[in-house]
One Martini backbone bead per residue (centre of mass of N, CA, C, O) as a GRO file, in nm:
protein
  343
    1UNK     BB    1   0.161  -1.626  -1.211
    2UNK     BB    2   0.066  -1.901  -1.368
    3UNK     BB    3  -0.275  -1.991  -1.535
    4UNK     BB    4  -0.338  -2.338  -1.596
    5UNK     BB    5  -0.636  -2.284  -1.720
    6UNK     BB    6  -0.582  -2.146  -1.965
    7UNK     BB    7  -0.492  -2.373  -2.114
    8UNK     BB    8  -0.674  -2.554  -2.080
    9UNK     BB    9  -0.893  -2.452  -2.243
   10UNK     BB   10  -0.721  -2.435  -2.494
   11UNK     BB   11  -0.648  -2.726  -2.563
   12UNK     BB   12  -0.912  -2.929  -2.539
   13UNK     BB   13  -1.044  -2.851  -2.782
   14UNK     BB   14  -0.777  -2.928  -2.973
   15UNK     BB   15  -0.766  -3.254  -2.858
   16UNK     BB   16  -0.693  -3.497  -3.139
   17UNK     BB   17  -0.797  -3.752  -3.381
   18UNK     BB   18  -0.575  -3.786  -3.654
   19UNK     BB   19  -0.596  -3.886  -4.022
   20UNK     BB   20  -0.328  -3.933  -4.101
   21UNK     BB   21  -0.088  -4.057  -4.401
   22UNK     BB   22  -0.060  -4.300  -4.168
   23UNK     BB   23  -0.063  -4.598  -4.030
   24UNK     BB   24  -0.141  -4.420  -3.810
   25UNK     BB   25  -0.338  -4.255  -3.560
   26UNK     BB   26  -0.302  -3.907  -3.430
   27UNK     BB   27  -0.178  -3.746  -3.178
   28UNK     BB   28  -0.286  -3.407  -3.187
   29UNK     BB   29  -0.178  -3.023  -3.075
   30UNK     BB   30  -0.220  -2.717  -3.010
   31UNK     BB   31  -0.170  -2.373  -2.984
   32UNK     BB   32  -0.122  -2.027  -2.938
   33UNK     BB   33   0.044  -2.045  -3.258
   34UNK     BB   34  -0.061  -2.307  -3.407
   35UNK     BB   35   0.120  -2.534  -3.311
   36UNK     BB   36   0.137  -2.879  -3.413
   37UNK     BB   37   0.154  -3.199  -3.184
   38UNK     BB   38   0.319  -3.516  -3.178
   39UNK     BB   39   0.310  -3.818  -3.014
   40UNK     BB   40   0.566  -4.001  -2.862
   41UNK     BB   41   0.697  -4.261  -2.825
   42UNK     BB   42   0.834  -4.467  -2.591
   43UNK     BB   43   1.162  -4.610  -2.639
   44UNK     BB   44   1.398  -4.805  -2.909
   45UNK     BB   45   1.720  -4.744  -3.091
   46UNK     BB   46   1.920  -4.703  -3.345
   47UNK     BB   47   2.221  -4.497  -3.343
   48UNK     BB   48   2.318  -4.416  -3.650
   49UNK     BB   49   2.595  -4.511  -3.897
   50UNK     BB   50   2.753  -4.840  -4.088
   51UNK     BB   51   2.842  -4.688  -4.383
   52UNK     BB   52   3.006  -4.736  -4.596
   53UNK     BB   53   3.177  -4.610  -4.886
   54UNK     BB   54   3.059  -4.858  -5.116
   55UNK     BB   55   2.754  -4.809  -5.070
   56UNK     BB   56   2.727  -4.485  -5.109
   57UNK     BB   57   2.839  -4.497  -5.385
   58UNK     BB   58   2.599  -4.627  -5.480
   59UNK     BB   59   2.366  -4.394  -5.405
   60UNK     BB   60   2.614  -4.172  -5.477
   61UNK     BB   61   2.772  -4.111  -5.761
   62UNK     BB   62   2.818  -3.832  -5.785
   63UNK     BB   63   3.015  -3.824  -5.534
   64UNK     BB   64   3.306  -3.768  -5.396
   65UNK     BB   65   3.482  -4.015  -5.249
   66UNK     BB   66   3.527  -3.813  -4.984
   67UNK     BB   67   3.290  -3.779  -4.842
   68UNK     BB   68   3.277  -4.078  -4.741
   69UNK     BB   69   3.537  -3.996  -4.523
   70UNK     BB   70   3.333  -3.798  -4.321
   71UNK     BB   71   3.180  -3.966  -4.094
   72UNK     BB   72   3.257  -4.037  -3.799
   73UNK     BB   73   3.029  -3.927  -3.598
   74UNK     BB   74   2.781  -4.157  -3.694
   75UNK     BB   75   3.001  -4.319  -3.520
   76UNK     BB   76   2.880  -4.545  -3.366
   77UNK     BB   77   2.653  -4.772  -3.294
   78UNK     BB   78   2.366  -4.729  -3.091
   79UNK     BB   79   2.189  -4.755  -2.838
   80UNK     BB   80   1.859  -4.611  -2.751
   81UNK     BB   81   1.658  -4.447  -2.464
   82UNK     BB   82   1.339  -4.361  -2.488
   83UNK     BB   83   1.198  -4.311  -2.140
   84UNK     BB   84   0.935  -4.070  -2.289
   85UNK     BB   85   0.717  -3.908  -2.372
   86UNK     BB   86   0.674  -3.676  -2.670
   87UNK     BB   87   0.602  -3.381  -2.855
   88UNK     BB   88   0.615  -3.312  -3.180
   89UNK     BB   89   0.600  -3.130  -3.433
   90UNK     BB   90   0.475  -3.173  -3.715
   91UNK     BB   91   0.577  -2.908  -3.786
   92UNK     BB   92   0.768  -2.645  -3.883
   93UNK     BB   93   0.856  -2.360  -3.808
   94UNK     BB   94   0.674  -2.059  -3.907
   95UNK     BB   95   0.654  -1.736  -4.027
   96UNK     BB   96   0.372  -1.661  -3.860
   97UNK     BB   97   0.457  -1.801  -3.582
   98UNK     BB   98   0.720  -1.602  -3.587
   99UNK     BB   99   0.546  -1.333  -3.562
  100UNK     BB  100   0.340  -1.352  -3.342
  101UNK     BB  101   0.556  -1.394  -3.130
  102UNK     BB  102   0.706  -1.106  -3.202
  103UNK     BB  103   0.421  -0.945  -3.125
  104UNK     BB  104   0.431  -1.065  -2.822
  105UNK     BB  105   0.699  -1.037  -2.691
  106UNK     BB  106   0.930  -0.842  -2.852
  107UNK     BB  107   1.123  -0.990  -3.018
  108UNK     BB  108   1.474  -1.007  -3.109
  109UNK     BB  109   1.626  -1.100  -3.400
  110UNK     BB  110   1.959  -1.140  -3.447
  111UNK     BB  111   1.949  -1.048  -3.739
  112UNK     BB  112   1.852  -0.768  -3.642
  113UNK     BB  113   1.989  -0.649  -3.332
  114UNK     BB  114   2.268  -0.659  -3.472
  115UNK     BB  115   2.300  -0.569  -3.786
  116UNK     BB  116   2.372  -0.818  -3.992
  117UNK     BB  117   2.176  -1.024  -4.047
  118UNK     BB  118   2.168  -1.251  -4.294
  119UNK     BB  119   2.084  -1.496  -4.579
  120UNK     BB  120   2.028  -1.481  -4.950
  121UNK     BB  121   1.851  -1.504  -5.241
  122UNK     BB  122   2.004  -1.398  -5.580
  123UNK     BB  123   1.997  -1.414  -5.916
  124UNK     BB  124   2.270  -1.241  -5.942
  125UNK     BB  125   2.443  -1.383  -5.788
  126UNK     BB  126   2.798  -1.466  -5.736
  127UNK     BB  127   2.971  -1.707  -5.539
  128UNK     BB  128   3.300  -1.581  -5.649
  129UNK     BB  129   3.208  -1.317  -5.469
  130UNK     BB  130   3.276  -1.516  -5.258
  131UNK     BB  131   3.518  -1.644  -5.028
  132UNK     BB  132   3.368  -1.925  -5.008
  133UNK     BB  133   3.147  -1.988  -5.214
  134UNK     BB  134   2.855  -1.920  -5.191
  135UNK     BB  135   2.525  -1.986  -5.230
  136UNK     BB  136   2.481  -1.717  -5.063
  137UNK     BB  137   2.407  -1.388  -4.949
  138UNK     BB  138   2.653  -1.252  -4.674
  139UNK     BB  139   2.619  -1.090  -4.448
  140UNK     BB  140   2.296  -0.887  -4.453
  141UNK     BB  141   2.067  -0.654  -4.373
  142UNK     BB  142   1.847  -0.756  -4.592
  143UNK     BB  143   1.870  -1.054  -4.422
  144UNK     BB  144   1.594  -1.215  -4.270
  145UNK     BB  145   1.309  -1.388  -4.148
  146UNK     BB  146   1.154  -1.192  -4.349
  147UNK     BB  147   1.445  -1.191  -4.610
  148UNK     BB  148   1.551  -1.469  -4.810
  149UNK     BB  149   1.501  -1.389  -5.128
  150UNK     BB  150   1.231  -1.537  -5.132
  151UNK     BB  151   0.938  -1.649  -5.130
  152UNK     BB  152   0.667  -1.629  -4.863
  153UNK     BB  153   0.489  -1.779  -4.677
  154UNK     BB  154   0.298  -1.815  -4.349
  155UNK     BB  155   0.347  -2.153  -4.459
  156UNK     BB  156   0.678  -2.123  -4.455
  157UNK     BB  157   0.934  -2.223  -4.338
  158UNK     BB  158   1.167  -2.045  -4.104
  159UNK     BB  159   1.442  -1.857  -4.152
  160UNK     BB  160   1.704  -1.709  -4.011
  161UNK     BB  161   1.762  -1.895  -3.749
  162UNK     BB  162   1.902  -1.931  -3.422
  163UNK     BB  163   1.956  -2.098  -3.171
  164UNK     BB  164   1.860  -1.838  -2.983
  165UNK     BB  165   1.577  -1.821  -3.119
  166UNK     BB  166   1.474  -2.064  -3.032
  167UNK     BB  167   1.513  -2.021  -2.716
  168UNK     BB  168   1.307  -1.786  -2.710
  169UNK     BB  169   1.054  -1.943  -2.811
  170UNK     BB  170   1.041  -2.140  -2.582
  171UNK     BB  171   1.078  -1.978  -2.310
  172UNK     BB  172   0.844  -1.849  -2.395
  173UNK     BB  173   0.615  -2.038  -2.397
  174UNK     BB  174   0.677  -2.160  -2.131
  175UNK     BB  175   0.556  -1.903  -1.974
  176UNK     BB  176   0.274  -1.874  -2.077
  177UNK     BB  177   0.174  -2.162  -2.048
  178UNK     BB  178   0.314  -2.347  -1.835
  179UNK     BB  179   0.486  -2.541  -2.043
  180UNK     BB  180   0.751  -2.745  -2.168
  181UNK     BB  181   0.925  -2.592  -2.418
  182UNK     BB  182   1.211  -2.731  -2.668
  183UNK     BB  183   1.452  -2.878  -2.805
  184UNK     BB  184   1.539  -3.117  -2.917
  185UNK     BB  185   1.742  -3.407  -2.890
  186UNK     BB  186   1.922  -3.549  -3.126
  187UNK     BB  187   1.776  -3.838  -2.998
  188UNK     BB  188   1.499  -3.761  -3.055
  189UNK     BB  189   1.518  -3.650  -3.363
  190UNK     BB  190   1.607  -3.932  -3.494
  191UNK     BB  191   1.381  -4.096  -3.395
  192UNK     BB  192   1.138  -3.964  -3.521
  193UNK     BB  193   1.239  -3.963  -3.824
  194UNK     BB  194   1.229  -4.280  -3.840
  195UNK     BB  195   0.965  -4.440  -3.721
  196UNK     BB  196   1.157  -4.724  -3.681
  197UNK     BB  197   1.359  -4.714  -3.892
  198UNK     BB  198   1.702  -4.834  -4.061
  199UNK     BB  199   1.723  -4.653  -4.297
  200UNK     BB  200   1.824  -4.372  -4.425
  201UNK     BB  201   1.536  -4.325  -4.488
  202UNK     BB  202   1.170  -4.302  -4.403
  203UNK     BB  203   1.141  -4.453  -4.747
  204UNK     BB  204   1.448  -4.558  -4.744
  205UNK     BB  205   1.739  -4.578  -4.911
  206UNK     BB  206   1.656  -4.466  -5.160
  207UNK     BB  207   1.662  -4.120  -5.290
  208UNK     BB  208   1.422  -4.124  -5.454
  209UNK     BB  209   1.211  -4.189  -5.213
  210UNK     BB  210   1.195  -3.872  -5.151
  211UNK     BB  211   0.956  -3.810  -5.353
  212UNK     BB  212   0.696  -3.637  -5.238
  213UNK     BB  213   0.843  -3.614  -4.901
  214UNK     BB  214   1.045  -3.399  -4.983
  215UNK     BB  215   1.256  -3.110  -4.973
  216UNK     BB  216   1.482  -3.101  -5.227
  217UNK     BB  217   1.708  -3.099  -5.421
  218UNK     BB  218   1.611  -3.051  -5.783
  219UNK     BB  219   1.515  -2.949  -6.016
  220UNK     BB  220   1.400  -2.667  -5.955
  221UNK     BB  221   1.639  -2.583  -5.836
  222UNK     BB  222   1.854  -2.630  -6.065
  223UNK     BB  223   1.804  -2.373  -6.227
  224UNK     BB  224   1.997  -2.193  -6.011
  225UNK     BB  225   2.203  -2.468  -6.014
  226UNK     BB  226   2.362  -2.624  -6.266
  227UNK     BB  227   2.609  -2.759  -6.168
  228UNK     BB  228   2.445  -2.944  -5.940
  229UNK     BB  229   2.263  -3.147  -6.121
  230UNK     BB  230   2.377  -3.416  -6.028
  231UNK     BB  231   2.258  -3.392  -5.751
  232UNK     BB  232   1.977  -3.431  -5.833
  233UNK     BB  233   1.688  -3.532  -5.808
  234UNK     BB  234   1.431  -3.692  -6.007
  235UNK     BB  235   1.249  -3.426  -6.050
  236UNK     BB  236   0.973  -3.267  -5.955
  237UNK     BB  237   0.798  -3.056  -5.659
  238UNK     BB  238   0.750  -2.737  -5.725
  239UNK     BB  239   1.027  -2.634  -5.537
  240UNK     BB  240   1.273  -2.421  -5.525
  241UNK     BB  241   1.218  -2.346  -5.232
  242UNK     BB  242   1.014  -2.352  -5.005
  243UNK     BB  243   0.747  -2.516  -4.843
  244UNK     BB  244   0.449  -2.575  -4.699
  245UNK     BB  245   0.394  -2.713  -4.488
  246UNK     BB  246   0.274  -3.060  -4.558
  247UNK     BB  247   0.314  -3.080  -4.836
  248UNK     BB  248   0.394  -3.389  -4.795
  249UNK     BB  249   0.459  -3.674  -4.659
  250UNK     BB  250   0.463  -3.856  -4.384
  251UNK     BB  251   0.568  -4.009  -4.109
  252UNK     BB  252   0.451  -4.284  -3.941
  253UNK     BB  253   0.442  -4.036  -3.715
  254UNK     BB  254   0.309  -3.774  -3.871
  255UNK     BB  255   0.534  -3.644  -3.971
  256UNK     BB  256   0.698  -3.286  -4.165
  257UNK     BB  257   1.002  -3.307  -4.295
  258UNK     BB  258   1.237  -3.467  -4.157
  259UNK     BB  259   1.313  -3.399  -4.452
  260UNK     BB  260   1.396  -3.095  -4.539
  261UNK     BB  261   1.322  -2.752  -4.613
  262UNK     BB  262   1.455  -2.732  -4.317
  263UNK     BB  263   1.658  -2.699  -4.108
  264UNK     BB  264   1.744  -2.806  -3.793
  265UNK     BB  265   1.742  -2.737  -3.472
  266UNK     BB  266   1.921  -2.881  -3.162
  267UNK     BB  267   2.045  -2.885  -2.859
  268UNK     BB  268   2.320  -2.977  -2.921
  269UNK     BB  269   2.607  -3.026  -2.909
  270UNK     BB  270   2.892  -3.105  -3.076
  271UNK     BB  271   3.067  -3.461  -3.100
  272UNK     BB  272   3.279  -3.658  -3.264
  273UNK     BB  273   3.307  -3.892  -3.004
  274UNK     BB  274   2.989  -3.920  -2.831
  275UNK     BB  275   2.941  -4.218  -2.944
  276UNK     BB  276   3.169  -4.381  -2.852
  277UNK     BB  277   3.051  -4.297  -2.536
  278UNK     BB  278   2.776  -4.423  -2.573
  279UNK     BB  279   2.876  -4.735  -2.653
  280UNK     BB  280   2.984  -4.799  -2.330
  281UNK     BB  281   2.667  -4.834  -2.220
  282UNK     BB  282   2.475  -5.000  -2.409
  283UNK     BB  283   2.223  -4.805  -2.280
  284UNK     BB  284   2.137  -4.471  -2.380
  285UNK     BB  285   1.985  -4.275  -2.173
  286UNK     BB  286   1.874  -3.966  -2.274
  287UNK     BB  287   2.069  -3.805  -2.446
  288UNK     BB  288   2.234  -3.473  -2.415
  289UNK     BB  289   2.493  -3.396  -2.534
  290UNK     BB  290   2.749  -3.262  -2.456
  291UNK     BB  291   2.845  -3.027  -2.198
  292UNK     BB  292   3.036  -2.909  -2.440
  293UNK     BB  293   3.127  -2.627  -2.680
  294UNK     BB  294   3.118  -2.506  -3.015
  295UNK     BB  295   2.864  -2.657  -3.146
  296UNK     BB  296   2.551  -2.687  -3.323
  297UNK     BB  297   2.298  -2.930  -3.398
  298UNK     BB  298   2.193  -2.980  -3.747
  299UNK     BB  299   1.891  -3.164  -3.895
  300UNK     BB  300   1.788  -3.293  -4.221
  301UNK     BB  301   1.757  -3.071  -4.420
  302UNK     BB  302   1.705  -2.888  -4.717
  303UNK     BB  303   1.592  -2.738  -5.046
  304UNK     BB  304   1.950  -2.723  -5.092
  305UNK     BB  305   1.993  -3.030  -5.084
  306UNK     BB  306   2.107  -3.297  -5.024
  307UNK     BB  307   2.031  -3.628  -5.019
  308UNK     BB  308   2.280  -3.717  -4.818
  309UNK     BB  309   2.241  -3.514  -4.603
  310UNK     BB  310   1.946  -3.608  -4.506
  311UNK     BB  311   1.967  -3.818  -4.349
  312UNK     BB  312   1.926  -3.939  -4.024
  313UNK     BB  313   2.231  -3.984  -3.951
  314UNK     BB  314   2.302  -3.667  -4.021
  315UNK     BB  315   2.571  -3.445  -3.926
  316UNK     BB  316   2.526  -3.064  -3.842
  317UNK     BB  317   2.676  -2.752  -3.797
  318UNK     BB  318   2.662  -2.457  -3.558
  319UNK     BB  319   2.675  -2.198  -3.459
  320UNK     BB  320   2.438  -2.018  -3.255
  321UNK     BB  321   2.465  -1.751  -3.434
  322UNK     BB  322   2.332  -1.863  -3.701
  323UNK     BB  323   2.211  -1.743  -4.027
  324UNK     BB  324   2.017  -1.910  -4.236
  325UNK     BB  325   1.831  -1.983  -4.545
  326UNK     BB  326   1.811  -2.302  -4.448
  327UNK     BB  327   1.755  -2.229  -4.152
  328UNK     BB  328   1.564  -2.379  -3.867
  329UNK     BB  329   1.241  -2.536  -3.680
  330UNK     BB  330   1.140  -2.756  -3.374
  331UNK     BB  331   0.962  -2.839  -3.168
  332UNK     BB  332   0.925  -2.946  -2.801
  333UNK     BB  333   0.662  -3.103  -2.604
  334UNK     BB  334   0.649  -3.187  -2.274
  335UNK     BB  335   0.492  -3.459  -2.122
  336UNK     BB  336   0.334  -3.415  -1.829
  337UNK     BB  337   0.271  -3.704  -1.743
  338UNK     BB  338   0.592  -3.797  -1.772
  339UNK     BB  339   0.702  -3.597  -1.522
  340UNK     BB  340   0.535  -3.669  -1.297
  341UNK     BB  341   0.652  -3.968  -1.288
  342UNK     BB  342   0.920  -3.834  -1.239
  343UNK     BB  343   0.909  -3.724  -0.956
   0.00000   0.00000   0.00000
């Protein structure tokens, strides 16, 4: 039996209002691994993408225009009701904090457990040396979530991380503390990354406007990748590979890093014409993603995206056993007093 009140105990002193770099102050709480979690009201708004491809192709004048004419499962856009409010990490599940848990819990990470490791940045690599032309050295037993290949500290968000151990890292938490916490669903985390905004990105459409705001590929990274110079937004963030959460300016909602960094694992299945069905609803009440499927989505982009790809509407998937250099995780903690009037 679960004992509430030592819970009660934990959060209650750590309970307080931030004033983050963001237009309003942020209500925000911690945890026993140290996640802090930012307080999300419930609203609506409109999921997904309308852009053309000749909007996109000037936005993004380097991509070839054959990028824009896949994205259809972006489309309809459709309103969407988030019912409920709830807590989102304000930064993404770090390496330390994914240390605690696994010494804490006793649990393996599939990168280890099942002995094939996960995909690492090696400076010697050469991608022509790979089947698919990969950036990134793997599937190989010395690449884990503690050995991405480059350098990182305890507070640099955890890579080579699957959706299952996403999903163990939830499942702990939530038997410790006796709170619901899960991975965000869809459209949950489009809401939150958004904070009000309708364009490409929560800092505006330009993609420069993400310099300072995101850790994506610019010129730091392209130093590794010079092939894909072109790709790269114009300046430097300081950071070739992770950047420590936080480091970047918060969305209006005083979330870190919801563009970058690290590609987030969300709930849902993905399914192409999924959209299509929720457009027929008029207004889709907390929409949880096709009932079944084969692969999961995560969204956000990471250090070594392109600004295209980390767009808030830009969906990208993989399998669930999926570990690689670029994904990790942010949790949602459901918000207590909002499922009590649910019941």
């Amino acid at each position: 039996m679960l004992k509430r009140p030592a819970l009660c105990l934990l959060l209650a002193p750590l309970l307080l209002l931030a004033a983050c770099a963001a237009p309003r102050q942020t209500l925000a709480l911690e945890n026993s691994l140290g996640m802090r979690f930012v307080k999300i009201p419930a609203g609506e708004f409109l999921m997904g993408s309308e852009a053309s491809p000749d909007e996109l192709a000037k936005l993004f004048p380097a991509l070839p225009r054959e990028r824009f004419l896949k994205l259809a499962d972006e489309g309809p856009v459709h309103r969407v009701r988030i019912s409920r409010s709830f807590w989102l990490g304000q930064h993404e599940v770090t390496v330390g904090q994914f240390r605690r848990f696994l010494a804490r819990s006793g649990y393996r990470p599939e990168s280890v457990a099942d002995g094939t490791g996960g995909y690492g940045w090696r400076a010697d690599y050469d991608p022509a040396s790979s089947p698919r032309g990969d950036a990134f050295e793997g599937r190989r037993p010395e690449y884990s979530w503690a050995h991405p290949g480059f350098p990182q500290g305890e507070d640099h968000p955890v890579t080579n991380i699957t959706w299952h151990d996403a999903q163990a890292l939830a499942a702990w938490l939530s038997q410790t503390e006796g709170r619901r916490y899960r991975l965000p669903t869809e459209a949950e985390w489009e809401y939150a990354c958004r904070a009000g905004t309708r364009t490409h990105f929560s800092t505006g459409d330009a993609p420069q406007s993400l310099l300072g705001h995101a850790n994506l590929f610019d010129a730091d990274s392209a130093r590794h990748w010079p092939k894909w110079q072109d790709m790269a937004l114009v300046g430097r963030d300081g950071h070739a590979f992770t950047a420590p959460v936080g480091s970047f300016a918060p969305n209006a909602w005083g979330l870190h890093d919801m563009h970058g960094n690290v590609w987030e694992w969300v709930a849902d299945w993905h399914g192409d014409d999924y959209y299509a069905q929720l457009a027929t609803q008029g207004t889709a009440v907390d929409p949880q993603g096709p009932a079944e499927g084969s692969v999961r989505v995560r969204r956000g982009g990471s250090w070594h995206t392109w600004a295209f790809y980390a767009r808030a509407a830009y969906r990208n998937w993989n399998d669930p056993s999926t570990r690689y250099t670029l994904v990790g995780l942010r949790l949602l903690l459901e918000d207590e007093a909002e499922q009590k009037k649910a019941r």
